[in-house]
Amino acid sequence: MYIQFLDGEKWKSISKERRIYYKPVFATRGNILSDNESILATSLPFYRVAFDPTVAKAEVFNSGVDSLAMLLSRFYGDKSEEYYRRKIKNARHSGRRYIRLNSRQINYQDKKLMTRWPIFREGKNRGGVIFEKVEKRFKPFGILAERTIGFINEDKNGAGLEYSFNGDLAGTDGEALFERIAGGSKPIYDGTEVKPQHGYDIKTTIDINLQDVAENALYKVLDKTGAEYGCVILMEVKTGEIKAMANLGKTKGGYIEDYNYAVGNQGRTEPGSTFKLASMMALFEHAPEVKLTDTVDTGDGRYRIKNTIMSDSKIGGYGVLTVKEVFEKSSNIGVAKLMEQHFGNEQQAYVNYLNQFGLNSTLGFQMEGEARPYMKSPQDKNWYGTTLTSMAIGYETKLSPLQTLALYNAVANNGVKIQPIIVKEIRKADDVIQSFSTRVLNEKVCSDATLKKLREMLEGVVEHGTAKNIRSTDYKIAGKTGTARKVKDGRYVREYSASFAGYFPADNPKYSCIVIIDSPKGVNVYGGDVAAPVFKELADKAYARDLAMHKPMQARVVPDKESMPVLQAGSLDDLKMICNTIGLSTHTGNMDEEWVRVSPKRRSLEFKPNPVLQNKVPDVEGMTLRDALFILGNQHLEVKVQGVGKRVKKQSMAPGTDIDKDKTITIILS
């Protein structure tokens, strides 16, 4: 009695305050684009259908509820017509102001269809229908560069570009007033809502064609050798732009992009013989008098260092080798003897050179999760009498593939070590919000005299040494093979990490590249056997494309300012906005179509209807990729994308034909 009558207004007020609350309205996530602005990841809208059955007037509700229940039952196909009728009527009778009709998400075309149904056609305020927007991330190129693109979950955890650039992609959520009611919550539109600010797009340096080649070449070798994982990085020498980054790990179902081995901690391993480049760089800097023609006696292939035996891969040994041949044949004993001769009494000097080359520091890469290098020092407790010679051939130190590649890229770039980049721009539509260019990490990692020797040795590896199987008659390749034994339970076992790092064309470097194949099985497990062929396949493709770009240029054509813009098909509202912005006349009449085709008409454009009909294949030729994905996805079609470009050139299913939901439509870009 006291609570209800004497203190009633107080508790009613408190109840109302607790019932009304602000809820975020999520922003649309930005796109991730390739170097030519093909869409690598985008967000498409879907909806859940809710209902306030108390809103509609009695005559509207009573005359439409039976038809509405029938349509819901037929559309969802999960419950009977009677189930939906009873659910809606019971909710109205009990005064429930929110019910979710079905948890299944619908697309935009389905939403448009439902807005014409009884009661729903009265709209949100008079009919009570509530379409709750849910966005899904879609990758037009499927699993291509999947781990590089990455993901982010509801807890804001993730990987790759989606996670690293989440602050830019996510945008700023808005908010609206909601009321807690039985069964959920209902939005209250009172003018206080804040519209969300949609996320920015990020433009990457990834080349879709080269990424495709890298993944296919890597997959073939992994599948053939049964390796545990592999990765490939292709980078432009001068700019540091990463054009391809492929990572494939072994699972029960095959190989998938399960982790970024190129950058992260799981890919940080003892580099093996690819590290000999750093050791020889230190040697030539410390003792510039050493010539490539100087000789080293590597003996019978076995060499005792303290209480351990170092061996070369050739049974019986190489005997006497020149310094150049030591590198070309990847003689462990030859490198070890050179290190002992010149750094045996100055071991800290060797480490100082490695630090000077930047091998003890991260690169400050744009993506989260870059591994930290592991580099020993003579002051460490675990620096042993064999550590100097062990480090010299790529053991007792750890680097990620990207960090190793950065050193090779510096040699190709005349000694300038630069920071690799994978994102060029952050954009809002066509406006560049922020641009990125590579940063110089070291103006000169070594002298020109040292660079000359290193380049000659790297070319010799492919011309005469351990990678002569990838020698090309069309262009020169420079690089180094690596085969490092793996450590398990603290002991080295007969499992290997095979690698190849280098650059091409050797006489005028355009690209640097590294390939890692971890734990290959079979007889041929060396870097030259399994990693170098992947490098060669990618290099051939990149070089062929480079030649095509250097065809003789035609005389420059002065653009015709009177020519019509390239508009072929799309959203009527979008195309009208573009034409109005540039002051171009259009003819639309009383058209009420959402999608149109465009044809020139004298000095104006004429829009013709391009209707999207339920259960019919739409005509998306001439549309932008995102418009095409939006329309086809709303027609319940699985989409495969081929080619590179901004517009759809062809589609595999003829427009207007009946949709077979078990089939996939392929669209070709140009």
XYZ file of C-alpha atoms in Angstrom:
670
model
C 0.000 0.000 0.000
C 2.776 2.410 0.975
C 4.910 1.685 -2.114
C 1.969 1.811 -4.512
C 0.102 4.895 -3.335
C 2.354 7.057 -1.158
C 5.755 6.413 -2.792
C 4.470 5.384 -6.216
C 5.606 8.339 -8.345
C 9.162 8.062 -7.023
C 9.496 4.390 -8.016
C 7.798 4.908 -11.372
C 10.351 7.594 -12.184
C 13.263 5.349 -11.187
C 11.807 2.483 -13.229
C 11.542 4.689 -16.303
C 15.127 5.913 -15.927
C 16.393 2.359 -15.750
C 14.225 1.303 -18.667
C 15.543 4.022 -20.989
C 19.202 3.810 -21.986
C 21.593 4.706 -24.794
C 22.836 1.933 -27.034
C 25.612 2.151 -29.668
C 24.720 2.241 -33.365
C 27.645 0.601 -35.083
C 29.474 2.318 -37.923
C 30.044 0.648 -41.292
C 33.564 -0.750 -41.427
C 35.908 0.596 -44.095
C 37.214 -1.367 -47.069
C 40.656 -2.907 -47.475
C 41.960 -2.305 -51.006
C 44.801 -3.685 -53.115
C 47.396 -1.486 -54.808
C 45.069 -0.950 -57.795
C 42.033 -0.428 -55.509
C 40.463 -3.845 -55.995
C 38.458 -4.713 -52.892
C 40.181 -7.220 -50.605
C 37.621 -6.909 -47.781
C 34.338 -5.034 -47.485
C 31.186 -5.002 -45.332
C 27.767 -5.960 -46.665
C 24.499 -5.246 -44.795
C 22.160 -7.920 -43.417
C 19.165 -7.611 -41.087
C 17.283 -9.343 -38.286
C 13.520 -8.810 -38.236
C 11.835 -7.694 -34.995
C 8.315 -6.421 -34.379
C 6.328 -4.220 -32.004
C 2.825 -5.725 -32.348
C 1.234 -2.996 -30.206
C 1.881 -0.161 -32.685
C -0.584 -0.956 -35.479
C -4.203 0.160 -35.189
C -6.726 -2.573 -34.489
C -8.238 -2.593 -37.992
C -4.780 -2.763 -39.649
C -3.613 -5.495 -37.273
C -6.723 -7.643 -37.463
C -6.990 -7.469 -41.246
C -3.310 -8.259 -41.836
C -2.117 -10.616 -39.103
C -3.237 -13.836 -40.846
C -1.541 -12.911 -44.129
C 1.560 -11.761 -42.299
C 1.798 -15.064 -40.409
C 1.423 -17.009 -43.654
C 4.170 -14.980 -45.371
C 6.550 -15.370 -42.423
C 6.010 -19.119 -42.348
C 6.632 -19.468 -46.082
C 9.663 -17.172 -46.051
C 11.543 -18.692 -43.113
C 10.246 -22.236 -43.651
C 10.936 -23.242 -40.043
C 7.617 -22.802 -38.240
C 3.966 -23.125 -39.131
C 1.625 -20.302 -40.038
C -0.242 -20.955 -36.781
C 2.991 -20.599 -34.773
C 3.652 -17.070 -36.099
C -0.009 -16.022 -35.760
C -0.118 -17.141 -32.129
C 3.271 -15.563 -31.343
C 2.235 -12.170 -32.723
C -1.261 -12.169 -31.208
C -0.072 -13.272 -27.763
C 2.559 -10.531 -27.751
C -0.025 -7.872 -28.684
C -2.508 -9.150 -26.118
C 0.099 -9.073 -23.321
C 1.394 -5.636 -24.351
C 4.877 -6.819 -25.326
C 6.463 -4.085 -27.393
C 9.328 -6.122 -28.850
C 9.579 -9.625 -30.270
C 12.212 -11.025 -32.593
C 10.329 -12.896 -35.283
C 13.276 -15.044 -36.330
C 17.000 -15.074 -35.529
C 17.971 -15.754 -39.154
C 19.559 -12.802 -40.934
C 18.055 -11.535 -44.162
C 19.629 -9.518 -46.968
C 18.661 -6.164 -48.420
C 16.443 -7.618 -51.162
C 14.517 -9.640 -48.592
C 14.123 -6.505 -46.498
C 12.646 -4.651 -49.471
C 10.258 -7.554 -50.067
C 9.074 -7.568 -46.447
C 8.339 -3.848 -46.459
C 5.462 -4.622 -48.839
C 3.832 -7.195 -46.543
C 0.609 -6.531 -44.548
C 1.147 -4.450 -41.374
C 4.881 -4.123 -42.235
C 3.974 -1.873 -45.170
C 2.781 0.714 -42.644
C 6.417 1.232 -41.638
C 8.155 1.392 -38.300
C 6.042 4.055 -36.618
C 2.608 2.841 -37.718
C 3.240 -0.815 -38.426
C 5.841 -1.681 -35.804
C 8.349 -3.529 -38.004
C 11.990 -3.194 -36.869
C 14.884 -4.128 -39.158
C 18.015 -4.474 -37.036
C 21.096 -3.988 -39.225
C 23.950 -6.498 -38.985
C 27.054 -6.201 -41.159
C 29.153 -9.113 -42.422
C 32.730 -8.952 -43.663
C 33.137 -10.256 -47.213
C 36.381 -11.049 -49.063
C 35.807 -11.075 -52.841
C 39.052 -12.987 -53.504
C 38.281 -15.692 -50.951
C 41.288 -17.020 -49.056
C 43.800 -14.946 -51.042
C 46.058 -13.102 -48.552
C 43.605 -14.175 -45.847
C 46.002 -13.929 -42.914
C 47.519 -10.687 -44.166
C 44.035 -9.164 -44.390
C 43.317 -10.745 -41.020
C 40.246 -10.457 -38.807
C 38.860 -8.844 -35.677
C 36.309 -10.422 -33.352
C 33.662 -9.009 -31.044
C 36.195 -8.759 -28.223
C 38.385 -6.523 -30.442
C 41.032 -9.247 -30.671
C 42.364 -10.308 -34.026
C 45.261 -10.312 -36.458
C 46.514 -8.818 -39.704
C 45.434 -5.531 -41.234
C 41.903 -5.748 -39.819
C 43.380 -5.714 -36.316
C 46.392 -3.460 -36.907
C 44.303 -0.711 -38.528
C 41.105 -1.290 -36.598
C 41.079 2.284 -35.304
C 40.821 3.593 -38.879
C 38.624 0.851 -40.359
C 36.098 0.716 -37.516
C 34.986 4.357 -37.667
C 33.092 5.924 -34.773
C 29.903 4.353 -33.500
C 26.850 6.513 -32.989
C 24.206 6.033 -30.335
C 20.453 6.049 -30.001
C 17.949 5.885 -27.179
C 16.475 2.441 -26.515
C 13.764 1.244 -24.177
C 13.991 -2.046 -22.307
C 10.845 -4.014 -22.850
C 9.800 -7.610 -22.402
C 11.801 -9.783 -24.760
C 14.461 -7.231 -25.668
C 14.765 -3.544 -26.417
C 13.180 -1.071 -28.805
C 14.728 2.066 -30.341
C 13.217 5.452 -29.459
C 13.783 8.074 -32.126
C 13.506 11.350 -30.207
C 16.070 13.438 -32.098
C 18.912 12.813 -29.649
C 20.449 9.974 -31.658
C 24.029 10.459 -32.923
C 24.776 9.171 -36.398
C 27.789 6.864 -36.720
C 30.882 8.032 -38.620
C 31.749 5.277 -41.047
C 35.264 3.803 -41.123
C 38.052 4.843 -43.470
C 39.317 2.661 -46.292
C 42.933 1.523 -46.293
C 44.853 1.073 -49.536
C 47.515 -1.602 -49.338
C 50.587 -2.275 -51.481
C 49.435 -5.834 -52.293
C 49.351 -6.785 -55.991
C 46.532 -9.316 -56.426
C 48.135 -11.075 -59.402
C 51.510 -11.487 -57.718
C 49.826 -12.549 -54.471
C 47.964 -15.244 -56.393
C 51.181 -16.512 -58.001
C 52.985 -16.518 -54.648
C 50.277 -18.541 -52.913
C 49.922 -21.058 -55.742
C 53.679 -21.596 -56.075
C 54.022 -21.972 -52.303
C 51.083 -24.359 -52.044
C 52.436 -26.694 -54.742
C 55.776 -27.129 -52.958
C 54.193 -27.544 -49.518
C 51.771 -30.139 -50.831
C 54.561 -32.003 -52.631
C 56.971 -32.055 -49.683
C 54.465 -32.344 -46.819
C 56.128 -29.402 -45.042
C 54.699 -27.954 -41.834
C 54.366 -24.405 -43.130
C 55.774 -21.946 -45.637
C 55.846 -18.233 -46.365
C 56.787 -15.908 -49.214
C 57.411 -12.147 -49.202
C 57.914 -10.120 -52.386
C 59.002 -6.502 -51.928
C 59.908 -3.591 -54.205
C 63.561 -2.725 -53.660
C 63.371 1.081 -53.869
C 60.013 1.679 -52.171
C 59.870 -1.123 -49.610
C 56.297 -1.832 -50.738
C 55.267 -5.439 -50.119
C 53.590 -6.735 -53.275
C 52.847 -10.234 -51.981
C 52.872 -11.896 -48.564
C 51.755 -15.535 -48.476
C 51.581 -17.731 -45.356
C 50.349 -21.330 -45.442
C 50.269 -23.746 -42.507
C 49.462 -27.464 -42.483
C 46.106 -28.641 -41.145
C 44.177 -31.911 -41.362
C 42.316 -30.568 -44.384
C 45.359 -29.230 -46.263
C 47.139 -25.868 -46.126
C 45.508 -22.632 -45.022
C 46.616 -19.147 -43.999
C 46.569 -19.898 -40.277
C 49.369 -17.602 -39.055
C 51.590 -14.796 -40.362
C 54.899 -16.676 -40.303
C 56.529 -13.922 -42.371
C 56.256 -11.425 -39.503
C 55.292 -13.070 -36.207
C 56.991 -15.030 -33.451
C 56.151 -18.479 -34.818
C 58.117 -17.625 -37.962
C 61.125 -16.335 -35.998
C 63.701 -19.108 -36.423
C 67.413 -19.701 -36.814
C 67.895 -18.483 -40.401
C 70.677 -20.878 -41.360
C 72.874 -20.109 -44.355
C 70.947 -17.048 -45.522
C 72.563 -15.390 -42.488
C 75.986 -15.907 -44.062
C 75.340 -12.710 -46.028
C 75.482 -10.746 -42.748
C 78.647 -12.587 -41.657
C 80.442 -11.895 -44.951
C 79.304 -8.272 -44.805
C 80.863 -7.974 -41.344
C 84.039 -9.687 -42.590
C 84.559 -7.332 -45.550
C 83.828 -4.272 -43.400
C 86.271 -5.419 -40.700
C 88.972 -6.672 -43.087
C 88.594 -4.871 -46.420
C 91.847 -6.421 -47.613
C 90.116 -9.826 -47.940
C 89.606 -10.589 -51.637
C 87.110 -12.921 -53.237
C 90.038 -14.810 -54.763
C 91.680 -15.514 -51.390
C 91.566 -19.193 -50.476
C 90.358 -21.247 -47.510
C 91.168 -24.928 -46.935
C 87.894 -26.565 -45.909
C 89.555 -29.987 -45.683
C 87.575 -33.214 -45.821
C 84.301 -31.651 -44.776
C 84.731 -32.130 -40.996
C 86.199 -29.522 -38.676
C 86.551 -29.623 -34.877
C 85.670 -26.431 -32.999
C 86.229 -26.870 -29.235
C 84.252 -29.991 -28.379
C 81.965 -30.032 -31.420
C 82.334 -31.168 -35.033
C 81.201 -28.843 -37.845
C 80.557 -30.439 -41.225
C 79.792 -29.456 -44.806
C 77.009 -30.966 -46.874
C 79.389 -32.534 -49.400
C 80.706 -35.914 -48.286
C 84.497 -35.804 -48.371
C 84.546 -32.012 -48.265
C 85.320 -29.283 -50.786
C 89.056 -28.998 -50.140
C 90.556 -25.611 -51.002
C 87.983 -22.947 -51.972
C 88.173 -19.269 -52.810
C 86.223 -16.901 -50.561
C 83.705 -16.517 -53.364
C 83.333 -20.292 -53.683
C 82.906 -20.634 -49.905
C 79.772 -18.504 -50.244
C 78.558 -20.040 -53.505
C 78.818 -23.598 -52.175
C 77.636 -22.525 -48.706
C 80.603 -24.124 -46.927
C 80.049 -23.963 -43.174
C 83.687 -24.773 -42.513
C 84.913 -22.069 -44.888
C 82.796 -19.371 -43.181
C 83.762 -20.623 -39.714
C 87.482 -20.481 -40.502
C 87.193 -16.943 -41.879
C 85.358 -15.864 -38.720
C 87.936 -17.448 -36.450
C 90.784 -15.842 -38.393
C 89.394 -12.299 -38.332
C 87.110 -12.192 -35.268
C 88.533 -14.922 -33.019
C 90.111 -12.336 -30.729
C 87.496 -9.625 -31.376
C 84.188 -11.425 -31.003
C 82.381 -8.322 -29.766
C 83.389 -6.556 -32.985
C 81.473 -9.195 -34.970
C 78.325 -8.610 -32.899
C 78.786 -4.841 -33.193
C 78.672 -5.146 -36.975
C 75.455 -7.188 -36.815
C 73.926 -4.511 -34.599
C 75.150 -1.826 -36.999
C 73.280 -3.620 -39.782
C 70.136 -3.354 -37.615
C 69.740 -7.109 -37.086
C 69.158 -6.711 -33.339
C 66.164 -4.370 -33.823
C 62.630 -4.673 -35.110
C 61.703 -2.917 -38.335
C 58.728 -1.019 -36.882
C 56.467 -2.776 -39.374
C 52.919 -1.443 -39.789
C 51.226 -4.674 -38.736
C 50.933 -5.729 -35.096
C 52.900 -8.727 -33.857
C 56.351 -8.227 -35.398
C 58.782 -10.652 -33.761
C 61.754 -9.273 -31.859
C 65.130 -10.531 -33.145
C 67.276 -12.657 -30.869
C 70.973 -11.771 -31.070
C 73.620 -12.955 -28.610
C 76.501 -10.953 -27.160
C 79.839 -12.132 -25.652
C 78.650 -10.757 -22.303
C 75.751 -13.242 -22.218
C 76.018 -16.292 -19.954
C 75.108 -18.553 -22.861
C 77.925 -17.285 -25.098
C 80.135 -20.325 -25.547
C 83.436 -21.050 -27.250
C 81.522 -22.217 -30.342
C 78.998 -19.370 -30.453
C 80.941 -17.126 -32.851
C 81.271 -19.782 -35.560
C 77.748 -21.061 -34.901
C 76.211 -17.593 -35.296
C 78.274 -16.995 -38.434
C 76.431 -19.797 -40.253
C 72.965 -18.814 -38.975
C 72.548 -20.646 -35.651
C 72.156 -19.398 -32.062
C 70.340 -16.339 -33.423
C 66.748 -15.819 -34.539
C 65.128 -13.550 -37.130
C 61.750 -13.352 -38.813
C 61.696 -13.813 -42.605
C 60.808 -10.124 -43.070
C 63.835 -9.039 -41.027
C 66.153 -11.246 -43.089
C 64.641 -9.906 -46.312
C 65.242 -6.313 -45.201
C 69.014 -6.959 -45.165
C 68.994 -8.534 -48.638
C 66.897 -5.633 -49.874
C 69.531 -3.215 -48.509
C 72.234 -4.928 -50.589
C 70.010 -4.644 -53.668
C 69.270 -0.986 -52.795
C 72.915 0.163 -52.873
C 73.282 -0.230 -49.120
C 70.205 1.784 -48.091
C 68.153 -0.195 -45.564
C 64.512 0.829 -45.607
C 61.433 -0.016 -43.603
C 59.008 -2.331 -45.438
C 55.444 -1.054 -45.763
C 52.163 -2.769 -46.616
C 49.681 0.149 -46.297
C 50.055 3.211 -48.533
C 47.006 5.314 -47.703
C 44.104 5.791 -45.344
C 41.213 7.235 -47.317
C 37.703 8.539 -47.036
C 36.216 7.925 -50.473
C 38.697 9.669 -52.802
C 40.162 11.932 -50.113
C 43.506 10.802 -48.701
C 43.429 11.191 -44.915
C 46.951 9.891 -44.348
C 49.654 8.552 -46.650
C 52.648 6.364 -45.818
C 56.034 6.104 -47.456
C 58.958 3.983 -46.466
C 61.392 5.267 -43.872
C 65.168 4.941 -44.197
C 66.499 2.852 -41.310
C 70.159 3.027 -42.305
C 71.588 5.295 -45.000
C 74.469 2.905 -45.652
C 74.747 -0.513 -44.054
C 78.213 -1.037 -45.528
C 80.755 0.430 -47.924
C 80.459 0.344 -51.699
C 83.505 -1.937 -51.870
C 81.755 -4.444 -49.603
C 78.532 -4.174 -51.616
C 80.399 -4.983 -54.826
C 81.855 -8.166 -53.307
C 78.522 -9.227 -51.818
C 76.657 -8.753 -55.080
C 79.211 -10.761 -57.008
C 78.922 -13.603 -54.489
C 75.106 -13.539 -54.491
C 75.027 -13.735 -58.281
C 77.575 -16.551 -58.146
C 75.261 -18.658 -55.958
C 72.749 -18.766 -58.822
C 75.286 -18.916 -61.655
C 77.551 -21.637 -60.211
C 76.482 -22.535 -56.665
C 73.702 -24.078 -54.610
C 70.887 -22.354 -56.566
C 72.099 -22.893 -60.135
C 68.881 -24.838 -60.796
C 66.980 -21.511 -60.958
C 69.424 -19.759 -63.269
C 67.503 -17.799 -65.927
C 68.574 -17.007 -69.473
C 66.284 -13.954 -69.553
C 67.481 -12.080 -66.469
C 69.960 -12.460 -63.629
C 69.007 -13.569 -60.125
C 71.127 -12.931 -57.035
C 70.468 -14.779 -53.790
C 71.454 -17.274 -51.141
C 70.083 -20.666 -50.141
C 69.625 -21.715 -46.530
C 69.066 -25.055 -44.808
C 68.922 -24.899 -41.006
C 68.435 -27.872 -38.692
C 65.456 -27.597 -36.347
C 65.568 -27.757 -32.571
C 63.189 -30.035 -30.661
C 63.315 -30.530 -26.903
C 66.557 -28.566 -26.771
C 68.399 -30.728 -29.314
C 69.028 -30.406 -33.046
C 67.152 -33.044 -35.038
C 67.164 -34.096 -38.671
C 64.371 -31.745 -39.665
C 65.147 -28.609 -41.605
C 63.953 -25.133 -42.420
C 64.752 -24.523 -46.089
C 64.996 -20.989 -47.447
C 66.074 -18.778 -50.302
C 66.494 -14.991 -50.182
C 67.567 -12.693 -52.962
C 66.652 -10.085 -55.554
C 66.167 -9.658 -59.315
C 67.087 -8.567 -61.938
C 70.549 -8.665 -60.378
C 71.999 -5.908 -62.580
C 69.129 -3.489 -61.872
C 67.163 -4.810 -58.878
C 63.400 -4.205 -58.922
C 62.210 -6.818 -56.404
C 63.607 -8.635 -53.391
C 62.064 -11.872 -52.172
C 62.375 -14.526 -49.476
C 60.870 -18.023 -49.364
C 60.722 -20.266 -46.262
C 59.697 -23.952 -46.353
C 59.602 -25.415 -42.840
C 60.217 -29.137 -42.209
C 59.900 -30.492 -45.766
C 59.777 -34.298 -46.016
C 61.572 -36.517 -48.509
C 65.028 -36.722 -50.036
C 65.350 -33.151 -51.321
C 65.024 -30.870 -48.302
C 67.623 -28.188 -49.065
C 66.863 -24.550 -49.758
C 67.980 -24.863 -53.368
C 65.642 -27.824 -53.923
C 62.391 -26.614 -52.364
C 62.554 -22.867 -51.629
C 64.466 -21.540 -54.649
C 61.946 -22.909 -57.245
C 59.149 -20.945 -55.520
C 61.311 -17.813 -55.783
C 61.933 -18.531 -59.492
C 58.243 -19.015 -60.345
C 57.288 -15.744 -58.666
C 60.275 -13.933 -60.187
C 59.352 -15.112 -63.695
C 55.824 -13.768 -63.317
C 56.952 -10.450 -61.836
C 59.621 -9.971 -64.478
C 57.218 -10.759 -67.327
C 54.804 -8.149 -66.011
C 57.646 -5.665 -65.661
C 58.616 -6.121 -69.319
C 55.043 -5.576 -70.402
C 54.987 -2.268 -68.541
C 58.040 -1.079 -70.457
C 56.648 -1.258 -73.966
C 57.275 1.843 -76.111
C 54.890 4.560 -75.059
C 52.558 6.108 -77.566
C 52.382 9.846 -78.030
C 50.455 11.542 -75.282
C 46.856 12.164 -76.206
C 45.401 15.421 -74.999
C 42.273 14.565 -73.050
C 38.968 15.663 -74.498
C 37.356 17.762 -71.812
C 34.050 17.502 -73.626
C 33.989 13.679 -73.455
C 31.406 11.956 -71.318
C 32.358 10.331 -67.978
C 32.581 6.527 -67.790
C 29.269 5.649 -66.174
C 27.693 2.362 -67.190
C 25.416 1.060 -64.467
C 24.727 1.383 -60.779
C 22.508 2.977 -58.155
C 20.243 5.723 -59.502
C 20.841 7.943 -56.466
C 24.622 7.535 -56.654
C 24.816 8.233 -60.380
C 22.534 11.268 -60.130
C 24.713 12.645 -57.337
C 27.846 12.242 -59.486
C 26.220 13.943 -62.482
C 24.873 16.790 -60.372
C 28.318 17.311 -58.837
C 30.030 17.683 -62.221
C 27.138 19.623 -63.741
C 26.077 17.000 -66.286
C 22.499 16.895 -67.565
C 20.533 13.670 -67.048
C 17.226 12.254 -68.212
C 15.379 10.159 -65.648
C 11.717 11.063 -66.086
C 9.565 9.769 -63.244
C 11.720 6.701 -62.764
C 11.343 4.929 -59.425
C 13.943 2.191 -59.994
C 16.818 1.772 -57.572
C 19.248 0.314 -60.162
C 19.758 1.716 -63.666
C 21.881 1.463 -66.799
C 23.395 4.534 -68.456
C 23.568 5.510 -72.130
C 24.845 8.802 -73.635
C 22.312 11.084 -75.287
C 23.895 14.070 -77.037
C 25.525 16.109 -74.251
C 23.683 14.328 -71.454
C 23.129 10.897 -69.994
C 19.940 8.855 -70.124
C 19.110 6.450 -67.310
C 17.170 3.293 -68.120
C 15.709 0.861 -65.564
C 17.817 -2.141 -64.622
C 15.423 -3.864 -62.223
C 16.547 -6.500 -59.731
C 13.852 -9.177 -59.662
C 13.443 -11.767 -56.946
C 14.879 -15.190 -57.891
C 16.201 -13.849 -61.214
C 19.864 -13.349 -62.114
C 20.514 -9.569 -62.097
C 22.504 -7.748 -64.768
C 25.655 -6.409 -63.077
C 27.845 -5.848 -66.131
C 29.381 -2.358 -66.041
C 28.818 -1.998 -62.300
C 31.554 -1.407 -59.734
C 32.643 -4.505 -57.833
C 31.012 -3.406 -54.586
C 27.631 -2.719 -56.225
C 27.818 -6.093 -57.955
C 28.652 -7.913 -54.713
C 25.818 -6.117 -52.942
C 23.198 -7.079 -55.543
C 24.345 -10.661 -56.123
C 24.700 -11.335 -52.405
C 21.154 -10.100 -51.853
C 19.988 -12.637 -54.435
C 21.499 -15.482 -52.360
C 24.221 -16.118 -54.941
C 27.738 -17.234 -54.069
C 30.174 -14.963 -55.910
C 33.607 -15.728 -57.334
C 35.731 -12.860 -58.638
C 38.248 -13.195 -61.467
C 40.593 -10.642 -62.985
C 41.609 -7.235 -61.730
C 39.835 -3.940 -62.273
C 37.127 -1.632 -61.020
C 34.124 -2.757 -63.086
C 32.406 -5.990 -64.039
C 33.175 -6.944 -67.625
C 31.312 -10.272 -67.804
C 29.146 -12.526 -65.668
C 28.876 -16.303 -65.959
C 25.072 -16.500 -65.589
C 22.830 -14.745 -68.083
C 20.731 -11.844 -66.712
C 17.057 -12.620 -66.226
C 17.437 -16.387 -65.938
C 16.106 -18.269 -62.934
C 18.517 -18.510 -60.018
C 19.775 -21.934 -59.112
C 20.783 -21.453 -55.485
C 23.158 -24.397 -55.656
C 25.317 -22.605 -58.230
C 27.976 -19.955 -57.984
C 28.152 -16.942 -60.265
C 31.546 -15.815 -61.523
C 32.151 -12.177 -62.392
C 35.147 -11.030 -64.428
C 36.625 -7.589 -63.779
C 38.333 -5.280 -66.254
